[in-house]
Amino acid sequence: MQLAIFGANSSTGRHLTAQALAAGHTVTAAVRRPDGFPLSDPKLQTLGVDVYDKSAVERAIAGQDAVISILGIPYGRKPVTVLSRGITHITDAMALHGVKRLVTVTSRLLAVHAPKSSGEKPLYERFMYRRVLYPILTTMGRTLYDDMVRMEHITRATDLDWTIVRPSALYNTDEVSAYHVGPPESPGLYTSRIDLAHSLLREVTDNAHVHSTVSVFTTEGVPTFRDVLKKEVMRIGSWDHK
């Protein structure tokens, strides 16, 4: 498969790129700074792409069989448009070049941040997370999650064969585990980045959830809430955020 990955230089993106190459796929890594991309392979093409640049996005998508988007930015107070503008340029380019399969990543927090999509059930979770943690995180990341909502709406409005994947709180591990994929309201607090990457590659090749939104979360060896708070939100501790 010819596969374009937007956001390939994120932690999840590097896992995904390595897994796709190991599986024999040909990968175009669309990144903002191609000189800093650490992977190399005869089947890997690294392109410098700003998703605000429609022409650059079109060049990255021409000739592909499928596209995976892992666009994301840190929390901040300023309005965010990179996700919605990026997915607009990506989906427009896919329509232009006749590429149908799209898998994109948002967040399980949208299940509490935004009005539910048609047919989506309430998010069932422990009281502390539902009533305390999630409101704090969705307030801190309000502008980011607002743009994720716009991105999901744009994706669903296309004629593409799309799948939206919503991971839980992300953390790092070294090996793929027996993670769970299910409806958006499925309970599960944490998702390792390597599991997320594996699920994205499986979605784009198996086509099991076309025109669906799914959650993915890790079920084995998950960290404590304190670890995730320190290392992911406060960025204190040892695991790697490269």
XYZ file of C-alpha atoms in Angstrom:
242
model
C 0.000 0.000 0.000
C 1.105 3.561 -0.741
C 0.458 5.414 2.514
C 0.745 9.133 3.373
C 1.114 10.035 7.061
C 0.530 13.621 8.211
C 2.047 14.270 11.625
C 4.613 11.530 11.050
C 7.216 13.205 13.256
C 5.132 12.929 16.413
C 5.844 10.067 18.811
C 2.815 8.187 17.504
C 3.729 9.083 13.934
C 7.215 7.660 14.223
C 5.828 4.418 15.664
C 3.289 4.277 12.842
C 5.872 4.959 10.142
C 8.173 2.237 11.478
C 5.310 -0.260 11.745
C 4.068 0.505 8.224
C 7.531 0.072 6.739
C 8.045 -3.192 8.658
C 4.763 -4.433 7.183
C 6.031 -3.743 3.646
C 4.097 -0.562 2.884
C 5.541 2.419 1.018
C 5.273 5.522 3.210
C 5.272 9.246 2.506
C 5.982 11.041 5.782
C 4.523 14.551 5.549
C 6.324 16.628 8.177
C 7.095 20.295 8.726
C 10.847 19.744 9.182
C 12.011 16.849 6.992
C 15.677 17.270 7.997
C 14.767 16.351 11.570
C 12.865 13.164 10.738
C 14.855 10.304 12.305
C 13.751 7.354 10.146
C 15.101 6.201 6.801
C 14.196 3.315 4.521
C 14.175 2.583 0.774
C 10.357 2.606 0.949
C 10.178 5.903 2.846
C 9.803 9.334 1.259
C 10.018 12.311 3.630
C 8.368 15.522 2.412
C 8.345 18.959 3.968
C 4.659 19.846 4.200
C 2.849 22.660 5.987
C -0.825 21.634 6.097
C -1.807 25.283 5.572
C -0.154 24.980 2.131
C -2.781 23.397 -0.113
C -0.351 22.719 -2.965
C 2.139 20.970 -0.669
C -0.629 18.768 0.737
C -1.758 17.875 -2.788
C 1.781 16.831 -3.740
C 2.018 14.563 -0.692
C -1.290 12.839 -1.478
C -0.883 12.345 -5.231
C -0.461 8.634 -6.002
C -1.356 7.373 -2.512
C -3.737 4.538 -1.660
C -4.636 5.862 1.805
C -3.975 8.725 4.211
C -3.536 8.794 7.993
C -3.663 12.138 9.803
C -2.211 12.491 13.306
C -2.168 16.288 13.329
C -1.974 17.786 16.794
C -0.589 20.670 18.837
C -0.098 21.319 22.581
C -2.713 23.030 24.764
C -2.804 26.825 24.533
C -5.138 29.789 24.862
C -4.920 31.036 21.288
C -7.545 29.956 18.745
C -6.575 26.764 16.906
C -7.248 26.139 13.217
C -4.451 23.777 12.169
C -6.574 20.642 12.550
C -9.638 21.887 10.694
C -7.667 23.706 7.987
C -5.321 20.758 7.666
C -8.085 18.186 7.274
C -9.846 20.465 4.768
C -6.738 20.552 2.577
C -6.165 16.817 3.066
C -9.725 15.804 2.151
C -9.826 18.218 -0.791
C -6.560 16.752 -2.100
C -7.846 13.209 -1.636
C -10.970 14.041 -3.659
C -8.813 15.675 -6.337
C -6.530 12.635 -6.674
C -9.181 9.934 -6.161
C -7.789 8.662 -2.841
C -10.668 7.272 -0.776
C -9.325 5.803 2.504
C -8.756 8.204 5.396
C -8.028 7.485 9.060
C -7.706 10.448 11.393
C -7.103 10.948 15.124
C -8.950 13.196 17.571
C -9.499 12.481 21.279
C -11.806 10.520 23.536
C -12.305 13.754 25.484
C -14.610 14.910 22.693
C -17.160 12.524 24.185
C -17.515 14.961 27.106
C -16.411 18.209 25.431
C -18.880 18.402 22.562
C -22.462 17.445 21.675
C -22.637 13.753 20.869
C -22.721 12.570 17.282
C -25.799 10.844 15.976
C -26.178 7.453 17.667
C -23.358 8.069 20.158
C -24.100 6.933 23.709
C -23.082 8.717 26.939
C -19.500 8.263 28.110
C -19.524 5.877 31.072
C -16.583 6.462 33.400
C -15.719 6.684 37.049
C -17.138 9.749 38.803
C -13.776 11.401 39.497
C -12.772 11.283 35.845
C -16.154 12.254 34.428
C -16.892 15.080 36.884
C -13.418 16.295 37.877
C -10.610 15.333 35.508
C -12.349 15.634 32.149
C -13.775 19.126 32.841
C -10.296 20.333 33.858
C -8.624 18.917 30.748
C -11.305 20.103 28.350
C -11.068 23.586 29.866
C -7.265 23.641 29.545
C -7.503 22.394 25.962
C -10.711 24.169 24.951
C -9.360 25.764 21.758
C -7.710 22.517 20.691
C -10.811 20.416 21.306
C -13.013 22.985 19.566
C -10.869 22.548 16.468
C -10.979 18.760 16.820
C -14.780 18.997 16.748
C -14.577 21.037 13.549
C -12.162 18.487 12.097
C -14.543 15.622 12.858
C -17.456 17.483 11.244
C -15.418 18.164 8.098
C -14.311 14.530 7.918
C -17.846 13.145 8.297
C -19.182 15.495 5.604
C -16.904 14.049 2.907
C -17.582 11.218 0.478
C -14.383 9.487 1.619
C -14.080 6.122 3.351
C -13.164 7.676 6.685
C -12.567 6.374 10.187
C -12.095 8.640 13.227
C -10.009 7.157 16.050
C -10.279 8.646 19.539
C -7.492 7.588 21.927
C -7.565 8.161 25.669
C -4.755 9.869 27.625
C -1.518 9.078 25.803
C 1.664 7.688 27.313
C 4.768 5.877 26.086
C 5.653 2.184 26.109
C 7.998 0.084 23.992
C 5.770 -2.779 22.808
C 2.354 -3.221 21.259
C -0.127 -4.746 23.701
C -3.555 -6.380 23.443
C -5.349 -3.017 23.272
C -9.114 -2.594 22.879
C -11.008 -0.920 20.024
C -14.683 -0.130 20.532
C -17.447 2.497 20.419
C -16.615 6.067 21.549
C -18.257 5.522 24.948
C -16.175 2.412 25.776
C -14.445 2.767 29.183
C -10.675 3.058 29.103
C -8.498 5.799 30.551
C -5.128 5.424 28.806
C -3.719 4.645 25.364
C -0.064 3.929 24.686
C 1.255 5.682 21.606
C 2.602 2.461 20.126
C -0.836 0.844 20.529
C -2.480 3.860 18.900
C -0.072 3.613 15.972
C -0.777 -0.088 15.572
C -4.541 0.532 15.631
C -4.255 3.219 12.939
C -2.348 0.929 10.614
C -4.830 -1.862 11.241
C -7.773 0.455 10.530
C -6.331 1.662 7.243
C -5.591 -1.854 6.010
C -8.516 -3.867 7.441
C -11.301 -1.315 6.754
C -13.259 -2.685 9.708
C -14.781 0.642 10.817
C -15.427 2.679 7.673
C -17.724 5.666 8.339
C -17.372 5.096 12.091
C -15.849 6.758 15.143
C -14.039 4.371 17.488
C -12.090 4.606 20.718
C -8.825 2.795 21.333
C -7.292 2.204 24.736
C -4.615 0.080 26.355
C -5.688 -2.584 28.853
C -2.349 -4.002 30.052
C 0.268 -2.343 32.245
C -1.412 1.059 32.203
C 0.175 3.869 34.240
C -1.296 5.595 37.263
C -3.191 8.857 36.962
C -0.358 10.550 38.836
C 2.216 9.346 36.269
C 0.176 10.608 33.338
C -0.488 13.950 35.040
C 3.208 14.480 35.795
C 4.700 13.198 32.559
C 2.087 14.197 29.991
C 0.492 17.352 31.388
C 3.295 18.769 33.559
C 6.101 17.132 31.530
C 7.945 16.006 34.666
C 9.606 12.621 34.683
C 11.459 10.195 32.527
C 9.394 8.975 29.637
C 10.244 10.348 26.257
C 8.292 13.045 24.380
C 10.504 13.207 21.303
